[in-house]
């Protein structure tokens, strides 16, 4: 409770010799503060770097707007694909990717969608699944999210993007940028993978909902979708 609180150490058996000393009340917050656009090169984890985070590293940052952000980070000694999970304000957003034993991985980037952010203080947590494992993170950078890919007009991009498929770098959001030569209508064609529900994956143009990816077979591509990009929504 806020205000005065009471701790008691209770001996079970009268007459036993016992005691306590060196008592300290302190904050349990185990993390650091990130500033937008500033690289944090400290080394945090267990058995590496600060060696102060056996199962949890908490990272806080402040936002004032409603733009999508991106968090890039290098993981250390990540042995399997579900060892260290990443959470934004209590929402699961992905895992650190695996890398060589006792070395850094190739780096990860996580989308922090505006819909999951709050005005003021936000919290990212790195949660180690197994207490006692060596793990860590470094080179944390919080920045505004640019497009994941650029689409030139008339050219097919055959890369595979998503979560647990293809690039495996987009737990919630994948963005593509393009230049419009005029304000005429354009069209977007796209093939979805493992779309289980009619409203599972929504498609947005400059903040406007334009439709959903259609359902398809489990763990397979759907039949493809085409969306009109109205000239009135283009810039």
PDB file of C-alpha atoms in Angstrom:
ATOM      1  CA  UNK A   1       0.000   0.000   0.000  1.00  0.00           C
ATOM      2  CA  UNK A   2       1.039   3.613  -0.377  1.00  0.00           C
ATOM      3  CA  UNK A   3       2.429   4.903   2.912  1.00  0.00           C
ATOM      4  CA  UNK A   4       3.572   2.848   5.895  1.00  0.00           C
ATOM      5  CA  UNK A   5       4.016  -0.910   5.442  1.00  0.00           C
ATOM      6  CA  UNK A   6       5.129  -3.585   7.905  1.00  0.00           C
ATOM      7  CA  UNK A   7       7.451  -6.553   7.379  1.00  0.00           C
ATOM      8  CA  UNK A   8       7.652  -9.309   9.994  1.00  0.00           C
ATOM      9  CA  UNK A   9      10.195 -12.110  10.350  1.00  0.00           C
ATOM     10  CA  UNK A  10       8.464 -14.771  12.412  1.00  0.00           C
ATOM     11  CA  UNK A  11      10.342 -17.568  14.204  1.00  0.00           C
ATOM     12  CA  UNK A  12       8.217 -20.671  14.414  1.00  0.00           C
ATOM     13  CA  UNK A  13       9.606 -22.136  17.646  1.00  0.00           C
ATOM     14  CA  UNK A  14      10.089 -20.213  20.875  1.00  0.00           C
ATOM     15  CA  UNK A  15      13.537 -20.678  22.380  1.00  0.00           C
ATOM     16  CA  UNK A  16      15.405 -21.225  19.102  1.00  0.00           C
ATOM     17  CA  UNK A  17      18.457 -19.096  18.410  1.00  0.00           C
ATOM     18  CA  UNK A  18      17.970 -17.039  15.279  1.00  0.00           C
ATOM     19  CA  UNK A  19      18.382 -13.523  13.928  1.00  0.00           C
ATOM     20  CA  UNK A  20      18.661 -11.237  10.923  1.00  0.00           C
ATOM     21  CA  UNK A  21      20.866  -8.364   9.841  1.00  0.00           C
ATOM     22  CA  UNK A  22      21.831  -6.124   6.910  1.00  0.00           C
ATOM     23  CA  UNK A  23      18.229  -5.479   5.886  1.00  0.00           C
ATOM     24  CA  UNK A  24      17.724  -3.188   2.891  1.00  0.00           C
ATOM     25  CA  UNK A  25      14.554  -2.063   1.135  1.00  0.00           C
ATOM     26  CA  UNK A  26      15.248  -1.031  -2.466  1.00  0.00           C
ATOM     27  CA  UNK A  27      13.546  -0.842  -5.820  1.00  0.00           C
ATOM     28  CA  UNK A  28      13.223  -4.107  -7.773  1.00  0.00           C
ATOM     29  CA  UNK A  29      13.208  -2.287 -11.101  1.00  0.00           C
ATOM     30  CA  UNK A  30      15.876  -4.091 -13.104  1.00  0.00           C
ATOM     31  CA  UNK A  31      16.193  -1.978 -16.167  1.00  0.00           C
ATOM     32  CA  UNK A  32      17.269   1.089 -18.053  1.00  0.00           C
ATOM     33  CA  UNK A  33      15.788   4.096 -19.796  1.00  0.00           C
ATOM     34  CA  UNK A  34      16.031   4.493 -23.577  1.00  0.00           C
ATOM     35  CA  UNK A  35      15.923   7.814 -25.405  1.00  0.00           C
ATOM     36  CA  UNK A  36      14.552   7.933 -28.935  1.00  0.00           C
ATOM     37  CA  UNK A  37      17.354   7.860 -31.499  1.00  0.00           C
ATOM     38  CA  UNK A  38      20.188   7.232 -29.003  1.00  0.00           C
ATOM     39  CA  UNK A  39      22.095   3.937 -29.141  1.00  0.00           C
ATOM     40  CA  UNK A  40      22.513   2.161 -25.789  1.00  0.00           C
ATOM     41  CA  UNK A  41      25.719   0.100 -25.921  1.00  0.00           C
ATOM     42  CA  UNK A  42      25.637  -1.225 -22.362  1.00  0.00           C
ATOM     43  CA  UNK A  43      25.693  -4.997 -21.919  1.00  0.00           C
ATOM     44  CA  UNK A  44      22.809  -6.380 -19.865  1.00  0.00           C
ATOM     45  CA  UNK A  45      21.934  -9.944 -18.958  1.00  0.00           C
ATOM     46  CA  UNK A  46      22.984 -12.932 -16.883  1.00  0.00           C
ATOM     47  CA  UNK A  47      26.536 -14.285 -16.884  1.00  0.00           C
ATOM     48  CA  UNK A  48      27.476 -11.454 -19.249  1.00  0.00           C
ATOM     49  CA  UNK A  49      27.781  -7.700 -19.074  1.00  0.00           C
ATOM     50  CA  UNK A  50      26.167  -6.317 -15.920  1.00  0.00           C
ATOM     51  CA  UNK A  51      25.261  -9.866 -14.810  1.00  0.00           C
ATOM     52  CA  UNK A  52      22.294  -8.371 -12.918  1.00  0.00           C
ATOM     53  CA  UNK A  53      19.338  -9.782 -14.847  1.00  0.00           C
ATOM     54  CA  UNK A  54      18.881 -13.522 -14.304  1.00  0.00           C
ATOM     55  CA  UNK A  55      15.454 -13.742 -15.953  1.00  0.00           C
ATOM     56  CA  UNK A  56      14.245 -10.204 -16.699  1.00  0.00           C
ATOM     57  CA  UNK A  57      15.505  -6.955 -18.176  1.00  0.00           C
ATOM     58  CA  UNK A  58      13.059  -4.047 -18.095  1.00  0.00           C
ATOM     59  CA  UNK A  59      13.495  -1.144 -20.499  1.00  0.00           C
ATOM     60  CA  UNK A  60      11.419   2.016 -20.228  1.00  0.00           C
ATOM     61  CA  UNK A  61      10.961   4.873 -22.674  1.00  0.00           C
ATOM     62  CA  UNK A  62       8.676   7.861 -23.049  1.00  0.00           C
ATOM     63  CA  UNK A  63       6.575   8.789 -26.064  1.00  0.00           C
ATOM     64  CA  UNK A  64       4.413  11.823 -26.721  1.00  0.00           C
ATOM     65  CA  UNK A  65       3.015  11.025 -30.183  1.00  0.00           C
ATOM     66  CA  UNK A  66       1.218   8.102 -31.780  1.00  0.00           C
ATOM     67  CA  UNK A  67       3.753   7.046 -34.414  1.00  0.00           C
ATOM     68  CA  UNK A  68       4.948   3.493 -34.879  1.00  0.00           C
ATOM     69  CA  UNK A  69       8.392   2.909 -33.412  1.00  0.00           C
ATOM     70  CA  UNK A  70      11.045   0.253 -33.941  1.00  0.00           C
ATOM     71  CA  UNK A  71      13.396  -1.337 -31.422  1.00  0.00           C
ATOM     72  CA  UNK A  72      16.633  -2.887 -32.650  1.00  0.00           C
ATOM     73  CA  UNK A  73      18.759  -5.021 -30.337  1.00  0.00           C
ATOM     74  CA  UNK A  74      21.606  -7.546 -30.419  1.00  0.00           C
ATOM     75  CA  UNK A  75      21.163 -10.703 -28.357  1.00  0.00           C
ATOM     76  CA  UNK A  76      24.005 -12.596 -26.659  1.00  0.00           C
ATOM     77  CA  UNK A  77      24.226 -16.395 -26.377  1.00  0.00           C
ATOM     78  CA  UNK A  78      20.642 -17.028 -27.484  1.00  0.00           C
ATOM     79  CA  UNK A  79      20.595 -20.806 -27.837  1.00  0.00           C
ATOM     80  CA  UNK A  80      17.068 -21.531 -29.034  1.00  0.00           C
ATOM     81  CA  UNK A  81      14.244 -19.703 -30.763  1.00  0.00           C
ATOM     82  CA  UNK A  82      11.985 -19.354 -27.715  1.00  0.00           C
ATOM     83  CA  UNK A  83      14.610 -18.696 -25.035  1.00  0.00           C
ATOM     84  CA  UNK A  84      14.155 -14.929 -24.632  1.00  0.00           C
ATOM     85  CA  UNK A  85      10.738 -13.423 -25.307  1.00  0.00           C
ATOM     86  CA  UNK A  86      10.129  -9.706 -25.855  1.00  0.00           C
ATOM     87  CA  UNK A  87       7.079  -7.892 -24.488  1.00  0.00           C
ATOM     88  CA  UNK A  88       5.710  -4.376 -25.009  1.00  0.00           C
ATOM     89  CA  UNK A  89       3.453  -3.083 -22.230  1.00  0.00           C
ATOM     90  CA  UNK A  90       2.537  -6.672 -21.396  1.00  0.00           C
ATOM     91  CA  UNK A  91       1.939  -7.677 -25.032  1.00  0.00           C
ATOM     92  CA  UNK A  92       4.129 -10.383 -26.565  1.00  0.00           C
ATOM     93  CA  UNK A  93       5.895  -9.096 -29.696  1.00  0.00           C
ATOM     94  CA  UNK A  94       8.472 -11.780 -30.491  1.00  0.00           C
ATOM     95  CA  UNK A  95      11.658 -13.593 -29.528  1.00  0.00           C
ATOM     96  CA  UNK A  96      15.342 -12.805 -29.809  1.00  0.00           C
ATOM     97  CA  UNK A  97      16.807 -14.805 -32.673  1.00  0.00           C
ATOM     98  CA  UNK A  98      19.383 -17.503 -32.041  1.00  0.00           C
ATOM     99  CA  UNK A  99      23.101 -16.934 -32.495  1.00  0.00           C
ATOM    100  CA  UNK A 100      26.484 -18.605 -31.948  1.00  0.00           C
ATOM    101  CA  UNK A 101      27.311 -19.947 -28.504  1.00  0.00           C
ATOM    102  CA  UNK A 102      28.685 -17.212 -26.222  1.00  0.00           C
ATOM    103  CA  UNK A 103      28.490 -14.658 -29.035  1.00  0.00           C
ATOM    104  CA  UNK A 104      26.129 -12.004 -30.339  1.00  0.00           C
ATOM    105  CA  UNK A 105      23.389 -12.899 -32.788  1.00  0.00           C
ATOM    106  CA  UNK A 106      22.898 -11.043 -36.071  1.00  0.00           C
ATOM    107  CA  UNK A 107      20.530  -8.559 -34.435  1.00  0.00           C
ATOM    108  CA  UNK A 108      16.758  -8.195 -34.289  1.00  0.00           C
ATOM    109  CA  UNK A 109      14.287  -5.424 -35.011  1.00  0.00           C
ATOM    110  CA  UNK A 110      10.854  -5.332 -33.405  1.00  0.00           C
ATOM    111  CA  UNK A 111       7.926  -3.188 -34.489  1.00  0.00           C
ATOM    112  CA  UNK A 112       6.347  -1.190 -31.663  1.00  0.00           C
ATOM    113  CA  UNK A 113       2.957  -0.286 -33.156  1.00  0.00           C
ATOM    114  CA  UNK A 114       1.331   2.959 -32.082  1.00  0.00           C
ATOM    115  CA  UNK A 115      -1.763   0.993 -31.048  1.00  0.00           C
ATOM    116  CA  UNK A 116       0.267  -0.746 -28.318  1.00  0.00           C
ATOM    117  CA  UNK A 117       1.979   2.419 -27.035  1.00  0.00           C
ATOM    118  CA  UNK A 118       0.690   4.794 -24.374  1.00  0.00           C
ATOM    119  CA  UNK A 119       1.346   8.486 -23.897  1.00  0.00           C
ATOM    120  CA  UNK A 120       4.106   8.796 -21.329  1.00  0.00           C
ATOM    121  CA  UNK A 121       6.100   5.861 -19.995  1.00  0.00           C
ATOM    122  CA  UNK A 122       6.175   2.549 -21.878  1.00  0.00           C
ATOM    123  CA  UNK A 123       7.806  -0.739 -20.916  1.00  0.00           C
ATOM    124  CA  UNK A 124       9.703  -3.326 -22.963  1.00  0.00           C
ATOM    125  CA  UNK A 125      10.654  -6.546 -21.181  1.00  0.00           C
ATOM    126  CA  UNK A 126      13.181  -9.181 -22.197  1.00  0.00           C
ATOM    127  CA  UNK A 127      12.183 -12.393 -20.406  1.00  0.00           C
ATOM    128  CA  UNK A 128      14.623 -15.291 -20.158  1.00  0.00           C
ATOM    129  CA  UNK A 129      12.723 -18.579 -20.038  1.00  0.00           C
ATOM    130  CA  UNK A 130      15.200 -20.548 -17.887  1.00  0.00           C
ATOM    131  CA  UNK A 131      16.769 -19.172 -14.727  1.00  0.00           C
ATOM    132  CA  UNK A 132      20.526 -19.701 -14.670  1.00  0.00           C
ATOM    133  CA  UNK A 133      21.026 -19.530 -18.431  1.00  0.00           C
ATOM    134  CA  UNK A 134      23.651 -17.163 -19.794  1.00  0.00           C
ATOM    135  CA  UNK A 135      22.007 -14.512 -21.977  1.00  0.00           C
ATOM    136  CA  UNK A 136      22.157 -10.829 -22.700  1.00  0.00           C
ATOM    137  CA  UNK A 137      21.332  -7.868 -24.895  1.00  0.00           C
ATOM    138  CA  UNK A 138      23.275  -4.862 -26.129  1.00  0.00           C
ATOM    139  CA  UNK A 139      23.159  -2.159 -28.812  1.00  0.00           C
ATOM    140  CA  UNK A 140      19.555  -1.201 -28.093  1.00  0.00           C
ATOM    141  CA  UNK A 141      18.147   1.516 -30.328  1.00  0.00           C
ATOM    142  CA  UNK A 142      14.641   2.937 -30.229  1.00  0.00           C
ATOM    143  CA  UNK A 143      13.745   4.888 -33.340  1.00  0.00           C
ATOM    144  CA  UNK A 144      10.872   5.909 -35.546  1.00  0.00           C
ATOM    145  CA  UNK A 145       9.733   3.072 -37.775  1.00  0.00           C
ATOM    146  CA  UNK A 146      10.455   3.494 -41.442  1.00  0.00           C
ATOM    147  CA  UNK A 147       9.147   1.180 -44.105  1.00  0.00           C
ATOM    148  CA  UNK A 148      10.430  -2.361 -43.955  1.00  0.00           C
ATOM    149  CA  UNK A 149      10.731  -2.419 -47.752  1.00  0.00           C
ATOM    150  CA  UNK A 150      10.425   0.031 -50.655  1.00  0.00           C
ATOM    151  CA  UNK A 151       8.180  -0.941 -53.571  1.00  0.00           C
ATOM    152  CA  UNK A 152       9.069   0.539 -56.975  1.00  0.00           C
ATOM    153  CA  UNK A 153       6.027   0.907 -59.221  1.00  0.00           C
ATOM    154  CA  UNK A 154       5.492  -2.138 -61.448  1.00  0.00           C
ATOM    155  CA  UNK A 155       8.122  -4.391 -59.826  1.00  0.00           C
ATOM    156  CA  UNK A 156       7.222  -7.541 -57.883  1.00  0.00           C
ATOM    157  CA  UNK A 157       8.916  -7.983 -54.500  1.00  0.00           C
ATOM    158  CA  UNK A 158       9.183 -11.734 -53.921  1.00  0.00           C
ATOM    159  CA  UNK A 159      10.639 -11.536 -50.413  1.00  0.00           C
ATOM    160  CA  UNK A 160       8.809 -13.357 -47.631  1.00  0.00           C
ATOM    161  CA  UNK A 161       7.816 -11.206 -44.659  1.00  0.00           C
ATOM    162  CA  UNK A 162       5.923 -12.013 -41.486  1.00  0.00           C
ATOM    163  CA  UNK A 163       6.125 -13.799 -38.146  1.00  0.00           C
ATOM    164  CA  UNK A 164       7.449 -17.388 -37.880  1.00  0.00           C
ATOM    165  CA  UNK A 165       7.737 -17.364 -41.665  1.00  0.00           C
ATOM    166  CA  UNK A 166      10.111 -15.755 -44.144  1.00  0.00           C
ATOM    167  CA  UNK A 167      12.014 -12.919 -42.489  1.00  0.00           C
ATOM    168  CA  UNK A 168      10.343 -13.692 -39.118  1.00  0.00           C
ATOM    169  CA  UNK A 169      10.876 -10.052 -38.146  1.00  0.00           C
ATOM    170  CA  UNK A 170       7.312  -8.765 -38.076  1.00  0.00           C
ATOM    171  CA  UNK A 171       5.310 -10.059 -35.101  1.00  0.00           C
ATOM    172  CA  UNK A 172       2.509  -7.533 -35.573  1.00  0.00           C
ATOM    173  CA  UNK A 173       3.280  -4.968 -38.269  1.00  0.00           C
ATOM    174  CA  UNK A 174       4.893  -5.013 -41.700  1.00  0.00           C
ATOM    175  CA  UNK A 175       5.231  -1.738 -43.603  1.00  0.00           C
ATOM    176  CA  UNK A 176       6.026  -0.984 -47.233  1.00  0.00           C
ATOM    177  CA  UNK A 177       6.666   2.467 -48.677  1.00  0.00           C
ATOM    178  CA  UNK A 178       6.252   3.613 -52.272  1.00  0.00           C
ATOM    179  CA  UNK A 179       6.161   6.818 -54.298  1.00  0.00           C
ATOM    180  CA  UNK A 180       3.000   7.772 -56.151  1.00  0.00           C
ATOM    181  CA  UNK A 181       3.655   9.431 -59.526  1.00  0.00           C
ATOM    182  CA  UNK A 182       0.275  11.187 -59.428  1.00  0.00           C
ATOM    183  CA  UNK A 183      -3.001  11.117 -57.543  1.00  0.00           C
ATOM    184  CA  UNK A 184      -4.489   8.483 -59.856  1.00  0.00           C
ATOM    185  CA  UNK A 185      -5.718   5.266 -58.283  1.00  0.00           C
ATOM    186  CA  UNK A 186      -3.134   2.510 -57.932  1.00  0.00           C
ATOM    187  CA  UNK A 187      -3.523  -1.206 -57.225  1.00  0.00           C
ATOM    188  CA  UNK A 188      -1.724  -3.478 -54.784  1.00  0.00           C
ATOM    189  CA  UNK A 189      -1.598  -7.248 -55.231  1.00  0.00           C
ATOM    190  CA  UNK A 190      -0.284  -9.467 -52.453  1.00  0.00           C
ATOM    191  CA  UNK A 191      -0.322 -13.113 -51.418  1.00  0.00           C
ATOM    192  CA  UNK A 192      -0.889 -13.944 -47.747  1.00  0.00           C
ATOM    193  CA  UNK A 193       0.512 -16.869 -45.779  1.00  0.00           C
ATOM    194  CA  UNK A 194      -1.354 -18.873 -43.101  1.00  0.00           C
ATOM    195  CA  UNK A 195      -4.260 -16.429 -42.864  1.00  0.00           C
ATOM    196  CA  UNK A 196      -6.751 -18.247 -40.639  1.00  0.00           C
ATOM    197  CA  UNK A 197      -9.490 -15.633 -40.201  1.00  0.00           C
ATOM    198  CA  UNK A 198     -11.189 -13.095 -42.440  1.00  0.00           C
ATOM    199  CA  UNK A 199     -10.214 -10.225 -40.134  1.00  0.00           C
ATOM    200  CA  UNK A 200      -6.818 -11.536 -38.967  1.00  0.00           C
ATOM    201  CA  UNK A 201      -4.558  -9.255 -41.031  1.00  0.00           C
ATOM    202  CA  UNK A 202      -5.778  -5.773 -41.900  1.00  0.00           C
ATOM    203  CA  UNK A 203      -4.271  -3.602 -44.642  1.00  0.00           C
ATOM    204  CA  UNK A 204      -3.891   0.156 -44.175  1.00  0.00           C
ATOM    205  CA  UNK A 205      -2.920   2.966 -46.538  1.00  0.00           C
ATOM    206  CA  UNK A 206      -1.624   6.132 -44.892  1.00  0.00           C
ATOM    207  CA  UNK A 207      -3.656   5.333 -41.779  1.00  0.00           C
ATOM    208  CA  UNK A 208      -6.842   4.334 -43.635  1.00  0.00           C
ATOM    209  CA  UNK A 209      -8.231   0.786 -43.541  1.00  0.00           C
ATOM    210  CA  UNK A 210      -8.565  -0.583 -47.085  1.00  0.00           C
ATOM    211  CA  UNK A 211      -9.307  -4.243 -46.417  1.00  0.00           C
ATOM    212  CA  UNK A 212      -8.126  -7.589 -45.088  1.00  0.00           C
ATOM    213  CA  UNK A 213      -6.020 -10.439 -46.415  1.00  0.00           C
ATOM    214  CA  UNK A 214      -8.260 -13.340 -47.428  1.00  0.00           C
ATOM    215  CA  UNK A 215      -8.179 -16.695 -45.660  1.00  0.00           C
ATOM    216  CA  UNK A 216      -6.123 -19.571 -47.017  1.00  0.00           C
ATOM    217  CA  UNK A 217      -4.975 -23.092 -46.124  1.00  0.00           C
ATOM    218  CA  UNK A 218      -3.139 -23.700 -42.860  1.00  0.00           C
ATOM    219  CA  UNK A 219       0.607 -23.031 -43.216  1.00  0.00           C
ATOM    220  CA  UNK A 220       0.180 -22.272 -46.920  1.00  0.00           C
ATOM    221  CA  UNK A 221      -0.393 -19.314 -49.247  1.00  0.00           C
ATOM    222  CA  UNK A 222      -3.856 -17.951 -49.938  1.00  0.00           C
ATOM    223  CA  UNK A 223      -5.208 -17.319 -53.432  1.00  0.00           C
ATOM    224  CA  UNK A 224      -3.910 -13.746 -53.511  1.00  0.00           C
ATOM    225  CA  UNK A 225      -5.612 -10.396 -52.963  1.00  0.00           C
ATOM    226  CA  UNK A 226      -5.890  -7.133 -54.871  1.00  0.00           C
ATOM    227  CA  UNK A 227      -6.550  -3.777 -53.223  1.00  0.00           C
ATOM    228  CA  UNK A 228      -7.381  -0.427 -54.791  1.00  0.00           C
ATOM    229  CA  UNK A 229      -5.213   2.417 -53.495  1.00  0.00           C
ATOM    230  CA  UNK A 230      -7.496   5.427 -54.013  1.00  0.00           C
ATOM    231  CA  UNK A 231      -5.808   8.514 -55.350  1.00  0.00           C
ATOM    232  CA  UNK A 232      -7.563  10.581 -52.687  1.00  0.00           C
ATOM    233  CA  UNK A 233      -5.594   8.716 -50.013  1.00  0.00           C
ATOM    234  CA  UNK A 234      -2.202   9.037 -51.721  1.00  0.00           C
ATOM    235  CA  UNK A 235       0.353  11.736 -51.058  1.00  0.00           C
TER     236      UNK A 235
END
